[in-house]
Tab-separated table of C-alpha atoms and ligand atoms in Angstrom:
chain	number	residue	atom	x	y	z
A	460	MET	CA	113.995	93.137	64.646
A	461	ILE	CA	110.307	92.942	65.526
A	462	LYS	CA	108.916	90.406	67.994
A	463	MET	CA	105.259	89.512	68.341
A	464	GLN	CA	103.410	89.560	71.680
A	465	LYS	CA	102.846	86.206	73.347
A	466	THR	CA	100.336	84.422	75.524
A	467	ILE	CA	100.071	80.845	76.791
A	468	ILE	CA	98.580	78.123	74.576
A	469	ARG	CA	96.428	76.263	77.135
A	470	GLU	CA	95.114	77.132	80.556
A	471	THR	CA	96.934	75.775	83.556
A	472	SER	CA	96.197	75.673	87.285
A	473	PHE	CA	97.850	75.016	90.623
A	474	LYS	CA	97.371	75.699	94.312
A	475	GLY	CA	99.459	76.625	97.312
A	476	ILE	CA	99.624	78.827	100.389
A	477	GLY	CA	100.308	82.542	100.707
A	478	LEU	CA	103.561	83.507	102.432
A	479	HIS	CA	102.091	86.401	104.389
A	480	THR	CA	98.417	85.460	104.801
A	481	GLY	CA	98.949	81.704	105.220
A	482	CYS	CA	95.751	81.225	103.129
A	483	SER	CA	95.423	78.296	100.749
A	484	VAL	CA	94.595	79.559	97.239
A	485	ASN	CA	93.819	78.118	93.826
A	486	VAL	CA	95.225	79.787	90.720
A	487	ARG	CA	94.194	79.304	87.095
A	488	ILE	CA	96.154	80.979	84.295
A	489	LEU	CA	94.383	81.474	80.967
A	490	PRO	CA	95.422	82.774	77.533
A	491	ALA	CA	94.570	86.428	76.789
A	492	PRO	CA	94.443	88.552	73.609
A	493	ALA	CA	97.223	90.885	72.386
A	494	GLY	CA	97.323	94.249	74.113
A	495	SER	CA	95.465	93.073	77.226
A	496	GLY	CA	98.520	92.605	79.476
A	497	ILE	CA	98.398	90.578	82.707
A	498	THR	CA	95.072	90.748	84.567
A	499	PHE	CA	94.242	89.196	87.948
A	500	VAL	CA	90.629	88.172	88.635
A	501	ARG	CA	89.451	87.534	92.206
A	502	VAL	CA	87.045	84.676	91.458
A	503	ASP	CA	86.153	84.288	95.175
A	504	LEU	CA	84.471	87.717	95.306
A	505	PRO	CA	81.077	88.823	93.980
A	506	GLY	CA	81.239	90.407	90.532
A	507	LEU	CA	84.642	88.760	89.877
A	508	PRO	CA	86.669	91.983	90.286
A	509	ARG	CA	89.612	92.429	87.944
A	510	ILE	CA	92.964	94.028	88.735
A	511	LYS	CA	95.273	94.978	85.912
A	512	ALA	CA	98.947	94.354	86.702
A	513	GLY	CA	100.359	97.829	86.197
A	514	ALA	CA	102.252	100.538	88.083
A	515	ALA	CA	98.983	102.406	88.742
A	516	SER	CA	97.592	99.377	90.606
A	517	VAL	CA	100.354	99.133	93.237
A	518	VAL	CA	98.837	99.716	96.684
A	519	SER	CA	101.694	98.479	98.877
A	520	ALA	CA	105.323	97.586	98.342
A	521	SER	CA	106.573	96.757	101.823
A	522	TYR	CA	107.838	93.147	102.155
A	523	ALA	CA	105.904	92.135	99.004
A	524	THR	CA	104.145	93.808	96.109
A	525	THR	CA	100.377	94.209	96.437
A	526	ILE	CA	98.188	95.414	93.588
A	527	GLY	CA	94.567	96.433	93.901
A	528	SER	CA	91.583	98.202	92.451
A	529	ASN	CA	88.495	99.558	94.264
A	530	GLY	CA	89.598	98.068	97.567
A	531	VAL	CA	90.171	94.553	96.181
A	532	THR	CA	93.777	93.368	96.304
A	533	VAL	CA	96.149	90.555	95.358
A	534	SER	CA	99.478	90.450	97.145
A	535	THR	CA	102.897	88.866	96.585
A	536	VAL	CA	102.469	89.096	92.812
A	537	GLU	CA	106.174	89.676	92.110
A	538	HIS	CA	107.484	86.141	91.534
A	539	LEU	CA	104.626	85.188	89.189
A	540	LEU	CA	104.990	88.491	87.308
A	541	ALA	CA	108.752	87.892	87.093
A	542	ALA	CA	108.040	84.478	85.522
A	543	PHE	CA	105.760	86.041	82.894
A	544	TYR	CA	108.291	88.769	82.205
A	545	GLY	CA	111.301	86.468	82.164
A	546	LEU	CA	109.664	83.970	79.787
A	547	GLY	CA	108.191	86.672	77.528
A	548	VAL	CA	104.477	86.234	78.301
A	549	ASP	CA	102.875	89.606	77.506
A	550	ASN	CA	99.227	88.664	78.024
A	551	ALA	CA	97.442	86.339	80.447
A	552	VAL	CA	94.512	86.202	82.844
A	553	VAL	CA	95.255	84.961	86.361
A	554	GLU	CA	92.166	83.762	88.214
A	555	ILE	CA	92.757	83.503	91.949
A	556	ASP	CA	90.359	82.598	94.775
A	557	GLY	CA	92.175	84.379	97.587
A	558	PRO	CA	94.118	87.555	98.451
A	559	GLU	CA	97.684	86.333	97.854
A	560	VAL	CA	99.575	84.489	95.105
A	561	PRO	CA	100.894	81.194	96.577
A	562	ILE	CA	104.548	81.321	97.538
A	563	MET	CA	105.308	77.735	96.377
A	564	ASP	CA	109.025	77.146	97.147
A	565	GLY	CA	109.773	80.877	97.512
A	566	SER	CA	111.198	81.200	94.000
A	567	ALA	CA	109.705	81.409	90.493
A	568	SER	CA	110.608	77.786	89.608
A	569	TYR	CA	107.100	76.409	89.912
A	570	PHE	CA	105.571	79.252	87.899
A	571	ILE	CA	108.185	78.817	85.176
A	572	ALA	CA	107.402	75.075	84.998
A	573	VAL	CA	103.613	75.544	84.682
A	574	ILE	CA	103.945	78.367	82.134
A	575	GLU	CA	106.378	76.338	80.026
A	576	ASP	CA	104.105	73.336	80.292
A	577	ALA	CA	101.159	75.449	79.074
A	578	GLY	CA	103.287	76.503	76.074
A	579	LEU	CA	103.686	79.934	74.472
A	580	ILE	CA	102.131	81.211	71.282
A	581	ALA	CA	102.799	84.376	69.260
A	582	LEU	CA	99.843	86.742	68.788
A	583	ASP	CA	99.024	89.088	65.920
A	584	LYS	CA	100.438	92.314	67.380
A	585	PRO	CA	104.094	93.334	67.792
A	586	ARG	CA	105.514	93.697	71.291
A	587	LYS	CA	106.350	97.277	72.257
A	588	TYR	CA	109.525	97.952	74.239
A	589	LEU	CA	110.241	100.870	76.497
A	590	VAL	CA	113.665	101.984	75.258
A	591	VAL	CA	115.477	104.307	77.653
A	592	LYS	CA	117.320	107.164	75.913
A	593	ARG	CA	118.471	109.253	78.886
A	594	PRO	CA	119.267	108.279	82.512
A	595	ILE	CA	116.547	108.037	85.143
A	596	LYS	CA	117.163	107.504	88.859
A	597	ALA	CA	115.253	106.894	92.077
A	598	ALA	CA	117.123	107.101	95.382
A	599	ASP	CA	116.553	106.825	99.103
A	600	ARG	CA	119.629	107.985	101.035
A	601	ASP	CA	122.455	105.631	99.954
A	602	LYS	CA	120.080	103.230	98.187
A	603	TYR	CA	119.323	103.743	94.526
A	604	VAL	CA	118.060	102.276	91.276
A	605	LEU	CA	119.044	103.934	88.054
A	606	ILE	CA	118.841	103.127	84.375
A	607	LEU	CA	121.132	104.152	81.537
A	608	PRO	CA	120.633	103.669	77.786
A	609	SER	CA	121.840	100.306	76.408
A	610	GLU	CA	123.838	100.456	73.191
A	611	GLU	CA	123.228	96.717	72.680
A	612	MET	CA	119.464	97.417	72.897
A	613	ARG	CA	119.070	94.778	75.612
A	614	LEU	CA	118.217	94.722	79.303
A	615	THR	CA	121.127	94.473	81.724
A	616	ILE	CA	120.613	94.248	85.469
A	617	ASP	CA	123.478	95.049	87.756
A	618	TYR	CA	122.466	94.563	91.413
A	619	ASN	CA	124.399	95.022	94.659
A	620	ILE	CA	123.250	94.152	98.147
A	621	ASP	CA	124.942	94.802	101.462
A	622	PHE	CA	123.221	93.640	104.651
A	623	SER	CA	124.941	94.057	107.973
A	624	HIS	CA	125.080	90.353	108.755
A	625	THR	CA	128.021	87.950	108.917
A	626	LEU	CA	126.356	85.473	106.522
A	627	LEU	CA	125.089	88.121	104.161
A	628	SER	CA	127.243	91.118	103.537
A	629	ARG	CA	128.092	92.156	99.990
A	630	GLN	CA	126.871	90.254	96.938
A	631	SER	CA	126.527	91.473	93.397
A	632	PHE	CA	125.045	90.073	90.226
A	633	SER	CA	125.367	91.482	86.730
A	634	ARG	CA	124.040	89.918	83.529
A	635	LEU	CA	122.820	90.804	80.109
A	636	PHE	CA	119.291	89.506	80.432
A	637	SER	CA	117.932	86.625	78.334
A	638	ARG	CA	115.283	83.994	78.738
A	639	GLU	CA	117.998	81.410	79.428
A	640	VAL	CA	119.710	83.568	82.049
A	641	PHE	CA	116.312	83.996	83.701
A	642	ARG	CA	115.483	80.276	83.659
A	643	LYS	CA	118.871	78.974	84.738
A	644	GLU	CA	120.327	81.678	86.966
A	645	LEU	CA	117.452	83.609	88.520
A	646	GLY	CA	114.192	81.638	88.489
A	647	SER	CA	115.063	79.227	91.291
A	648	ALA	CA	116.540	81.771	93.742
A	649	ARG	CA	114.358	81.785	96.864
A	650	THR	CA	112.922	84.458	99.124
A	651	PHE	CA	115.021	84.923	102.236
A	652	GLY	CA	114.587	86.344	105.683
A	653	PHE	CA	116.467	86.724	108.928
A	654	LEU	CA	115.468	84.618	111.909
A	655	ARG	CA	115.801	87.785	114.018
A	656	ASP	CA	112.951	89.378	111.964
A	657	VAL	CA	110.508	86.467	112.047
A	658	GLU	CA	108.871	87.446	115.348
A	659	MET	CA	108.503	91.053	114.237
A	660	LEU	CA	106.906	89.964	110.941
A	661	ARG	CA	104.505	87.584	112.712
A	662	ALA	CA	103.573	90.312	115.252
A	663	ASN	CA	102.645	92.489	112.264
A	664	GLY	CA	100.461	89.733	110.816
A	665	LEU	CA	102.996	88.836	108.122
A	666	ALA	CA	104.858	85.638	107.155
A	667	LYS	CA	102.042	83.462	108.581
A	668	GLY	CA	102.621	80.904	105.830
A	669	GLY	CA	106.407	81.194	105.969
A	670	SER	CA	108.503	78.102	106.629
A	671	LEU	CA	111.778	76.498	105.632
A	672	ASP	CA	109.855	75.022	102.667
A	673	ASN	CA	109.335	78.433	101.099
A	674	ALA	CA	112.101	80.737	102.318
A	675	VAL	CA	115.769	80.680	103.130
A	676	VAL	CA	116.030	81.536	106.831
A	677	ILE	CA	119.266	83.126	107.970
A	678	GLY	CA	120.161	82.500	111.630
A	679	GLU	CA	122.883	84.219	113.656
A	680	THR	CA	125.639	81.955	112.380
A	681	GLU	CA	124.079	79.562	109.872
A	682	ILE	CA	121.489	79.017	107.178
A	683	LEU	CA	118.688	77.045	108.857
A	684	ASN	CA	117.502	75.227	105.707
A	685	GLU	CA	118.633	71.663	105.319
A	686	GLY	CA	120.590	71.532	102.081
A	687	GLY	CA	121.722	75.137	102.399
A	688	LEU	CA	121.671	77.476	99.428
A	689	ARG	CA	120.933	76.830	95.752
A	690	PHE	CA	123.640	79.300	94.693
A	691	PRO	CA	126.363	80.848	96.876
A	692	ASP	CA	124.864	84.232	95.905
A	693	GLU	CA	121.220	83.115	96.009
A	694	PHE	CA	120.228	86.257	97.952
A	695	VAL	CA	121.246	88.788	95.333
A	696	ARG	CA	119.801	86.555	92.613
A	697	HIS	CA	116.470	86.637	94.414
A	698	LYS	CA	116.650	90.422	94.619
A	699	VAL	CA	117.114	90.494	90.835
A	700	LEU	CA	114.090	88.177	90.474
A	701	ASP	CA	112.056	90.573	92.632
A	702	MET	CA	113.243	93.474	90.498
A	703	MET	CA	112.043	91.686	87.352
A	704	GLY	CA	108.596	91.260	88.931
A	705	ASP	CA	108.544	94.924	89.880
A	706	ILE	CA	109.634	96.264	86.485
A	707	ALA	CA	107.049	93.962	84.871
A	708	LEU	CA	104.533	96.511	86.211
A	709	MET	CA	105.984	99.099	83.821
A	710	GLY	CA	103.644	97.675	81.157
A	711	ALA	CA	106.325	97.079	78.499
A	712	PRO	CA	109.657	95.236	78.555
A	713	ILE	CA	112.360	97.793	79.324
A	714	ILE	CA	115.577	98.204	77.351
A	715	GLY	CA	118.478	99.741	79.222
A	716	ARG	CA	121.107	99.091	81.848
A	717	ILE	CA	119.598	98.987	85.342
A	718	VAL	CA	121.985	99.473	88.251
A	719	ALA	CA	120.487	98.819	91.698
A	720	HIS	CA	122.281	99.371	94.974
A	721	ARG	CA	120.631	97.961	98.137
A	722	SER	CA	117.164	98.367	96.663
A	723	GLY	CA	113.948	96.566	97.571
A	724	HIS	CA	110.296	96.544	96.460
A	725	ALA	CA	109.479	100.034	97.758
A	726	LEU	CA	112.371	101.732	95.960
A	727	ASN	CA	111.875	99.565	92.860
A	728	HIS	CA	108.336	100.914	92.644
A	729	ARG	CA	109.469	104.480	93.079
A	730	PHE	CA	111.881	103.802	90.215
A	731	VAL	CA	109.070	102.427	88.017
A	732	GLN	CA	106.951	105.513	88.798
A	733	GLU	CA	109.909	107.793	88.077
A	734	VAL	CA	110.430	106.162	84.658
A	735	LEU	CA	106.750	106.455	83.764
A	736	ARG	CA	106.728	110.106	84.905
A	737	ARG	CA	109.482	110.997	82.427
A	738	PRO	CA	108.268	110.034	78.940
A	739	GLY	CA	110.787	112.460	77.401
A	740	ARG	CA	113.577	110.098	78.478
A	741	TRP	CA	112.377	106.967	76.677
A	742	GLU	CA	110.360	105.857	73.690
A	743	LEU	CA	107.937	103.027	73.070
A	744	THR	CA	108.879	101.132	69.955
A	745	SER	CA	108.474	97.749	68.316
A	746	THR	CA	111.726	98.026	66.393
A	747	LEU	CA	114.938	97.281	68.260
A	748	SER	CA	117.957	98.335	66.244
A	749	GLN	CA	121.348	99.327	67.546
A	750	ARG	CA	121.705	103.077	67.765
A	751	ARG	CA	123.666	105.847	69.329
A	752	PHE	CA	122.212	107.825	72.180
A	753	GLU	CA	122.824	111.485	72.874
A	754	GLN	CA	125.008	110.835	75.936
A	755	PRO	CA	126.836	107.532	75.331
A	756	ALA	CA	129.645	108.206	77.812
A	757	LEU	CA	127.538	108.422	80.978
A	758	SER	CA	129.039	106.657	83.925
A	759	VAL	CA	127.048	104.977	86.672
A	760	GLU	CA	128.960	107.063	89.220
A	761	LYS	CA	127.970	110.339	87.586
A	762	VAL	CA	124.294	109.403	87.468
A	763	ALA	CA	124.291	107.887	90.970
A	764	LEU	CA	125.741	111.081	92.447
A	765	ALA	CA	123.570	113.483	90.423
B	1036	ZN	ZN1	110.791	87.884	96.385
């Protein structure tokens, strides 16, 4: 099975405010040729600097993912990149007139709607997949992200979170990934934060644009948003959405079974770097056919403890 790369059919634009900077920004998404990937262009700066969305461009991964080049940055790219990845958009140019992608409602819903409205078109080059053949792991104490080969030749994400809070202890989410799973089960899961952290974030110059319109805020004993949650396990779903945005920086859709335990942007990026540092454990290919891998009986426990 060979699939062709895709881009959008027509340009589309929208505006909104940045979660962390509070800045109002305009975004225009344009079609791009095969092989060009996702490129951000800061149209508010002289020389219109370009930043390629790739693992090598990540300059910060605390609270949100920031990419940059030559001192020019764009932050909070993860939900938009997740929308491109989840819908199968390989190539696009994102013109932006500020330093942060707008947060919209805190999920990828708005981005999914504008991309679907712009339409998708197949290009003249096949899409290349990064097919994992042997396990790869990144860990930080008891937190980890690992990937095992997938005999179905698909992407599976298996994510567990465990916060020490009465309203948010353990949640897990596990699905064989598809465009429909992304659209219906992940895309609308919102960013969340604890009320107890809001002052600390603000003191550090973050979350200036944050409000109940763009994040789920968890108080001591209740969810502060009117209307509550979109899914009982909206938190872990959002973590999976973030993971999709982070693995989108790998440069090729990944085929394997990802297992994440209490991970976040910083560890996700270490995982992406770890994968890219080990080319002997995967191959880039356009042909996805079912196959046997050298070590089919690997268990998550064995790899997690290794
Ligand atoms: Zn997020």
